[in-house]
């Protein structure tokens, strides 16, 4: 082994690989179609240690951009996907086509997202099947890399390579249970343990925390921009139990969103960097300006 291989002992790249993979660990039971974001719709979340801002930047094709900043790290993603519908097989495939990026401890990481499959689309939600398949390639600016192989039967395997291209550790597990780091010396470390707490299939398979993100508190409402998801009248009406009125609101909003897209609306908080196929925050020093979100009441509930 070369000198570079001997000094490469940090498991940080394995942890980043686990983070890249973790996006799929909470998708069990997510069979229902949720509300489509509208053009220009935003969502902001703030805790003591990080801030997040998301915006729907395109209507046709649908494109979402997200940016989060915390203590020593910056994460951002532009999400769009090629969607293939198979009417005969009653299935569809979502193949994301842009990378996720992370700046951490002086290094820059990027990785792709894999294809998601949904079967039995014409059946009731409880009879639909969701699976993921593909290879996640994680790349680091220090030359290290990881490959994670995800199979439809939920098995996951992979490896992390050091900057010299030699294997540093193996990865294994199931995407809805656990994810391990296995070293050649026999050391094992659990990188992800999926909570056994039952998600809510009647609410899009969300957890208690995820459902609470849309809660609108009276003290927070004056602090939110008018484009925030929590202020959508169709969602608020649906959560208040008036399904017919919610459907009418939804139709009006989607119609207005389509008309706005024809006027070539531009993102408010992001700008395009075509070389990286990414949308970056316009205000990099303080991307949230004077706006706040998810304030004291939300922090108190989930702290």
CSV table of C-alpha atoms in Angstrom, one decimal:
chain,number,residue,atom,x,y,z
A,1,UNK,CA,0.0,0.0,0.0
A,2,UNK,CA,1.2,3.5,-0.8
A,3,UNK,CA,1.7,6.3,1.8
A,4,UNK,CA,-1.7,7.8,0.9
A,5,UNK,CA,-3.4,4.5,1.6
A,6,UNK,CA,-1.8,4.1,5.0
A,7,UNK,CA,-2.9,7.5,6.2
A,8,UNK,CA,-6.5,7.2,4.9
A,9,UNK,CA,-8.2,5.9,8.1
A,10,UNK,CA,-11.2,8.3,8.6
A,11,UNK,CA,-14.7,6.8,8.2
A,12,UNK,CA,-16.1,10.1,7.2
A,13,UNK,CA,-16.5,9.1,3.5
A,14,UNK,CA,-18.5,6.0,4.6
A,15,UNK,CA,-20.7,8.2,6.7
A,16,UNK,CA,-21.4,10.5,3.8
A,17,UNK,CA,-22.2,7.4,1.7
A,18,UNK,CA,-24.7,6.4,4.4
A,19,UNK,CA,-26.2,9.9,4.3
A,20,UNK,CA,-26.5,9.7,0.5
A,21,UNK,CA,-28.3,6.4,0.9
A,22,UNK,CA,-30.5,7.4,3.9
A,23,UNK,CA,-32.9,9.3,1.6
A,24,UNK,CA,-34.5,6.0,0.7
A,25,UNK,CA,-34.8,4.5,4.2
A,26,UNK,CA,-38.0,6.3,5.1
A,27,UNK,CA,-40.0,5.6,1.9
A,28,UNK,CA,-41.7,2.4,3.2
A,29,UNK,CA,-45.4,2.9,2.8
A,30,UNK,CA,-45.2,6.0,0.7
A,31,UNK,CA,-47.8,5.0,-1.9
A,32,UNK,CA,-50.1,7.9,-2.1
A,33,UNK,CA,-49.8,10.9,-4.5
A,34,UNK,CA,-49.3,14.1,-2.5
A,35,UNK,CA,-49.8,17.7,-3.6
A,36,UNK,CA,-47.7,18.9,-6.5
A,37,UNK,CA,-45.7,22.0,-5.6
A,38,UNK,CA,-46.7,25.1,-7.5
A,39,UNK,CA,-44.4,27.3,-9.5
A,40,UNK,CA,-42.7,29.7,-7.1
A,41,UNK,CA,-43.9,27.8,-4.0
A,42,UNK,CA,-41.3,27.9,-1.2
A,43,UNK,CA,-40.7,26.2,2.1
A,44,UNK,CA,-38.4,27.3,4.9
A,45,UNK,CA,-37.3,25.4,8.0
A,46,UNK,CA,-35.1,26.6,10.8
A,47,UNK,CA,-33.6,25.0,13.9
A,48,UNK,CA,-30.8,26.1,16.1
A,49,UNK,CA,-28.2,24.2,14.1
A,50,UNK,CA,-29.3,24.4,10.5
A,51,UNK,CA,-31.6,26.2,8.0
A,52,UNK,CA,-33.3,24.9,4.9
A,53,UNK,CA,-34.9,26.7,2.0
A,54,UNK,CA,-36.7,25.1,-1.0
A,55,UNK,CA,-38.4,26.5,-4.0
A,56,UNK,CA,-40.3,25.1,-7.0
A,57,UNK,CA,-38.4,26.8,-9.9
A,58,UNK,CA,-40.1,25.3,-12.9
A,59,UNK,CA,-43.6,24.1,-13.7
A,60,UNK,CA,-43.0,22.3,-17.1
A,61,UNK,CA,-40.8,20.3,-16.6
A,62,UNK,CA,-41.2,20.2,-12.8
A,63,UNK,CA,-38.0,21.2,-11.1
A,64,UNK,CA,-37.4,21.8,-7.4
A,65,UNK,CA,-34.3,23.4,-5.7
A,66,UNK,CA,-33.2,23.0,-2.1
A,67,UNK,CA,-30.5,24.5,-0.1
A,68,UNK,CA,-29.5,23.8,3.6
A,69,UNK,CA,-26.7,25.3,5.7
A,70,UNK,CA,-25.5,24.2,9.1
A,71,UNK,CA,-22.6,24.2,11.4
A,72,UNK,CA,-19.7,23.4,9.1
A,73,UNK,CA,-21.7,22.1,6.1
A,74,UNK,CA,-23.7,23.2,3.1
A,75,UNK,CA,-26.1,20.8,1.2
A,76,UNK,CA,-27.9,21.6,-2.0
A,77,UNK,CA,-29.9,19.8,-4.7
A,78,UNK,CA,-31.8,20.5,-7.9
A,79,UNK,CA,-34.4,17.8,-8.3
A,80,UNK,CA,-35.9,16.8,-11.6
A,81,UNK,CA,-36.6,13.4,-13.0
A,82,UNK,CA,-37.4,11.5,-16.2
A,83,UNK,CA,-40.7,9.8,-15.6
A,84,UNK,CA,-41.8,6.8,-17.6
A,85,UNK,CA,-45.4,5.5,-17.4
A,86,UNK,CA,-46.3,2.0,-18.4
A,87,UNK,CA,-50.1,1.9,-18.7
A,88,UNK,CA,-50.2,-1.8,-19.6
A,89,UNK,CA,-48.1,-2.8,-16.6
A,90,UNK,CA,-49.8,-0.2,-14.3
A,91,UNK,CA,-46.4,1.1,-13.2
A,92,UNK,CA,-44.1,4.1,-13.5
A,93,UNK,CA,-40.4,4.8,-13.0
A,94,UNK,CA,-38.8,8.0,-11.6
A,95,UNK,CA,-35.2,8.5,-12.7
A,96,UNK,CA,-33.7,11.6,-11.2
A,97,UNK,CA,-31.2,13.2,-13.5
A,98,UNK,CA,-29.2,15.7,-11.4
A,99,UNK,CA,-26.7,15.2,-8.6
A,100,UNK,CA,-26.9,16.1,-4.9
A,101,UNK,CA,-24.0,18.1,-3.5
A,102,UNK,CA,-22.5,18.5,0.0
A,103,UNK,CA,-19.6,20.6,1.4
A,104,UNK,CA,-18.3,19.2,4.6
A,105,UNK,CA,-15.0,19.5,6.5
A,106,UNK,CA,-13.3,21.3,3.6
A,107,UNK,CA,-14.2,18.7,1.1
A,108,UNK,CA,-16.9,18.6,-1.6
A,109,UNK,CA,-19.1,15.5,-2.2
A,110,UNK,CA,-21.6,14.7,-4.9
A,111,UNK,CA,-23.7,11.7,-5.7
A,112,UNK,CA,-26.5,10.7,-8.0
A,113,UNK,CA,-30.0,9.4,-7.1
A,114,UNK,CA,-31.3,6.1,-8.3
A,115,UNK,CA,-34.5,5.0,-10.0
A,116,UNK,CA,-37.7,4.5,-8.0
A,117,UNK,CA,-40.4,2.1,-9.2
A,118,UNK,CA,-44.1,2.1,-8.3
A,119,UNK,CA,-46.3,-0.8,-9.3
A,120,UNK,CA,-50.0,-1.5,-9.2
A,121,UNK,CA,-50.9,2.2,-9.8
A,122,UNK,CA,-54.6,1.5,-10.4
A,123,UNK,CA,-55.0,-0.4,-7.2
A,124,UNK,CA,-55.8,1.1,-3.8
A,125,UNK,CA,-52.7,2.6,-2.1
A,126,UNK,CA,-52.3,-0.3,0.3
A,127,UNK,CA,-51.8,-2.7,-2.7
A,128,UNK,CA,-49.1,-0.6,-4.5
A,129,UNK,CA,-45.5,-1.6,-4.4
A,130,UNK,CA,-42.6,0.8,-4.2
A,131,UNK,CA,-38.9,-0.2,-4.8
A,132,UNK,CA,-35.6,1.3,-5.6
A,133,UNK,CA,-32.8,0.0,-7.8
A,134,UNK,CA,-29.5,1.3,-9.2
A,135,UNK,CA,-26.0,2.3,-8.2
A,136,UNK,CA,-25.3,5.4,-6.1
A,137,UNK,CA,-21.9,6.8,-7.0
A,138,UNK,CA,-20.5,9.1,-4.3
A,139,UNK,CA,-17.4,11.2,-5.2
A,140,UNK,CA,-15.2,13.3,-3.0
A,141,UNK,CA,-12.8,16.1,-3.9
A,142,UNK,CA,-10.1,14.3,-2.0
A,143,UNK,CA,-10.2,11.5,-4.5
A,144,UNK,CA,-12.1,9.0,-2.3
A,145,UNK,CA,-15.3,7.4,-3.8
A,146,UNK,CA,-18.0,5.0,-2.9
A,147,UNK,CA,-20.4,2.8,-4.8
A,148,UNK,CA,-23.7,1.6,-3.3
A,149,UNK,CA,-25.7,-1.1,-5.1
A,150,UNK,CA,-29.4,-1.0,-4.3
A,151,UNK,CA,-31.7,-3.9,-5.4
A,152,UNK,CA,-35.4,-4.2,-5.7
A,153,UNK,CA,-35.5,-6.9,-3.0
A,154,UNK,CA,-34.2,-4.2,-0.6
A,155,UNK,CA,-30.6,-5.7,-0.4
A,156,UNK,CA,-27.8,-3.1,-0.3
A,157,UNK,CA,-24.1,-3.6,-0.8
A,158,UNK,CA,-21.1,-1.5,-1.7
A,159,UNK,CA,-17.7,-0.3,-0.9
A,160,UNK,CA,-15.7,2.9,-0.1
A,161,UNK,CA,-12.4,3.4,-2.0
A,162,UNK,CA,-9.5,5.5,-0.7
A,163,UNK,CA,-7.9,8.2,-2.9
A,164,UNK,CA,-5.6,5.5,-4.4
A,165,UNK,CA,-8.6,3.5,-5.5
A,166,UNK,CA,-8.1,0.7,-2.9
A,167,UNK,CA,-11.0,-0.5,-0.9
A,168,UNK,CA,-11.2,1.0,2.6
A,169,UNK,CA,-14.4,-0.7,3.8
A,170,UNK,CA,-17.5,-2.7,2.6
A,171,UNK,CA,-21.1,-1.5,3.0
A,172,UNK,CA,-24.1,-3.7,3.4
A,173,UNK,CA,-27.6,-3.8,4.7
A,174,UNK,CA,-31.2,-3.3,3.6
A,175,UNK,CA,-32.7,0.0,2.7
A,176,UNK,CA,-35.6,-0.2,5.1
A,177,UNK,CA,-33.7,-1.8,8.1
A,178,UNK,CA,-30.0,-1.2,8.7
A,179,UNK,CA,-26.8,-0.1,6.9
A,180,UNK,CA,-23.4,-1.3,8.0
A,181,UNK,CA,-19.8,-0.4,7.5
A,182,UNK,CA,-17.5,-3.5,7.4
A,183,UNK,CA,-13.7,-3.1,7.5
A,184,UNK,CA,-11.3,-5.8,6.3
A,185,UNK,CA,-10.2,-6.2,9.9
A,186,UNK,CA,-13.6,-7.4,10.9
A,187,UNK,CA,-14.8,-4.1,12.5
A,188,UNK,CA,-18.5,-3.4,12.0
A,189,UNK,CA,-20.4,-0.2,12.5
A,190,UNK,CA,-24.1,0.6,12.2
A,191,UNK,CA,-24.3,3.7,10.1
A,192,UNK,CA,-28.1,3.7,9.7
A,193,UNK,CA,-30.8,2.1,11.9
A,194,UNK,CA,-34.2,2.7,10.5
A,195,UNK,CA,-36.8,3.5,13.2
A,196,UNK,CA,-39.3,0.7,13.9
A,197,UNK,CA,-41.9,3.3,14.6
A,198,UNK,CA,-44.9,2.9,12.3
A,199,UNK,CA,-45.3,5.5,9.6
A,200,UNK,CA,-48.7,6.8,8.6
A,201,UNK,CA,-49.8,5.2,5.3
A,202,UNK,CA,-53.0,7.3,5.2
A,203,UNK,CA,-50.8,10.4,5.3
A,204,UNK,CA,-48.4,9.6,2.4
A,205,UNK,CA,-46.3,7.4,4.6
A,206,UNK,CA,-45.0,10.4,6.6
A,207,UNK,CA,-43.6,10.3,10.1
A,208,UNK,CA,-45.0,12.4,13.0
A,209,UNK,CA,-42.1,14.8,12.4
A,210,UNK,CA,-42.8,15.1,8.6
A,211,UNK,CA,-46.5,15.7,9.1
A,212,UNK,CA,-45.8,18.4,11.7
A,213,UNK,CA,-43.7,20.4,9.1
A,214,UNK,CA,-47.0,21.6,7.5
A,215,UNK,CA,-48.5,22.7,10.8
A,216,UNK,CA,-49.3,26.4,10.8
A,217,UNK,CA,-49.0,28.2,14.1
A,218,UNK,CA,-50.6,31.7,14.6
A,219,UNK,CA,-47.3,33.2,15.9
A,220,UNK,CA,-45.5,31.9,12.8
A,221,UNK,CA,-47.9,33.0,10.1
A,222,UNK,CA,-46.8,36.7,10.0
A,223,UNK,CA,-43.2,35.7,9.6
A,224,UNK,CA,-43.7,33.5,6.6
A,225,UNK,CA,-43.4,34.7,3.0
A,226,UNK,CA,-46.7,34.5,1.0
A,227,UNK,CA,-45.3,31.8,-1.2
A,228,UNK,CA,-44.7,29.3,1.7
A,229,UNK,CA,-46.3,25.9,1.4
A,230,UNK,CA,-48.0,26.2,4.8
A,231,UNK,CA,-50.1,29.1,3.4
A,232,UNK,CA,-51.6,27.2,0.4
A,233,UNK,CA,-55.4,27.5,0.8
A,234,UNK,CA,-56.0,24.0,-0.7
A,235,UNK,CA,-53.7,22.3,1.8
A,236,UNK,CA,-55.1,24.3,4.7
A,237,UNK,CA,-58.7,23.5,3.7
A,238,UNK,CA,-57.9,19.8,3.2
A,239,UNK,CA,-56.4,19.6,6.7
A,240,UNK,CA,-59.5,21.3,8.1
A,241,UNK,CA,-61.6,18.4,6.6
A,242,UNK,CA,-63.3,20.2,3.7
A,243,UNK,CA,-62.4,17.9,0.7
A,244,UNK,CA,-64.6,19.5,-1.9
A,245,UNK,CA,-63.4,23.0,-1.2
A,246,UNK,CA,-59.8,21.8,-1.1
A,247,UNK,CA,-60.2,20.2,-4.6
A,248,UNK,CA,-61.7,23.5,-6.0
A,249,UNK,CA,-58.8,25.5,-4.5
A,250,UNK,CA,-56.3,23.0,-5.9
A,251,UNK,CA,-57.7,23.3,-9.4
A,252,UNK,CA,-57.6,27.1,-9.3
A,253,UNK,CA,-54.0,27.2,-8.0
A,254,UNK,CA,-52.7,24.7,-10.6
A,255,UNK,CA,-54.4,26.6,-13.4
A,256,UNK,CA,-52.9,29.9,-12.2
A,257,UNK,CA,-49.5,28.2,-11.9
A,258,UNK,CA,-49.6,26.9,-15.5
A,259,UNK,CA,-50.4,30.4,-16.7
A,260,UNK,CA,-47.6,31.9,-14.7
A,261,UNK,CA,-45.1,29.4,-16.2
A,262,UNK,CA,-46.0,30.6,-19.7
A,263,UNK,CA,-44.9,34.1,-18.6
A,264,UNK,CA,-41.3,32.7,-18.0
A,265,UNK,CA,-41.3,33.3,-14.3
A,266,UNK,CA,-37.8,33.3,-12.7
A,267,UNK,CA,-36.7,31.7,-9.4
A,268,UNK,CA,-36.7,34.1,-6.5
A,269,UNK,CA,-33.9,32.6,-4.4
A,270,UNK,CA,-31.8,30.5,-6.8
A,271,UNK,CA,-29.7,31.1,-9.9
A,272,UNK,CA,-28.6,28.5,-12.5
A,273,UNK,CA,-25.0,27.2,-12.8
A,274,UNK,CA,-25.3,25.1,-16.0
A,275,UNK,CA,-21.8,23.7,-15.7
A,276,UNK,CA,-22.8,21.7,-12.6
A,277,UNK,CA,-26.5,21.3,-13.5
A,278,UNK,CA,-27.3,22.9,-10.2
A,279,UNK,CA,-29.4,25.8,-8.9
A,280,UNK,CA,-27.5,27.8,-6.2
A,281,UNK,CA,-28.8,30.2,-3.6
A,282,UNK,CA,-28.5,33.8,-4.8
A,283,UNK,CA,-27.7,35.1,-1.3
A,284,UNK,CA,-24.9,32.9,-0.2
A,285,UNK,CA,-23.8,34.8,2.9
A,286,UNK,CA,-27.3,34.7,4.5
A,287,UNK,CA,-29.7,32.9,2.1
A,288,UNK,CA,-32.6,33.5,4.4
A,289,UNK,CA,-32.4,37.3,4.6
A,290,UNK,CA,-34.6,38.6,7.3
A,291,UNK,CA,-37.2,35.9,6.9
A,292,UNK,CA,-37.7,33.3,9.6
A,293,UNK,CA,-39.6,30.0,9.6
A,294,UNK,CA,-40.6,27.1,11.9
A,295,UNK,CA,-40.0,29.3,14.9
A,296,UNK,CA,-40.2,28.8,18.6
A,297,UNK,CA,-43.5,26.8,18.6
A,298,UNK,CA,-42.1,24.3,16.0
A,299,UNK,CA,-38.8,23.9,17.8
A,300,UNK,CA,-40.5,23.3,21.1
A,301,UNK,CA,-42.6,20.6,19.6
A,302,UNK,CA,-39.8,18.6,18.0
A,303,UNK,CA,-36.8,19.5,20.2
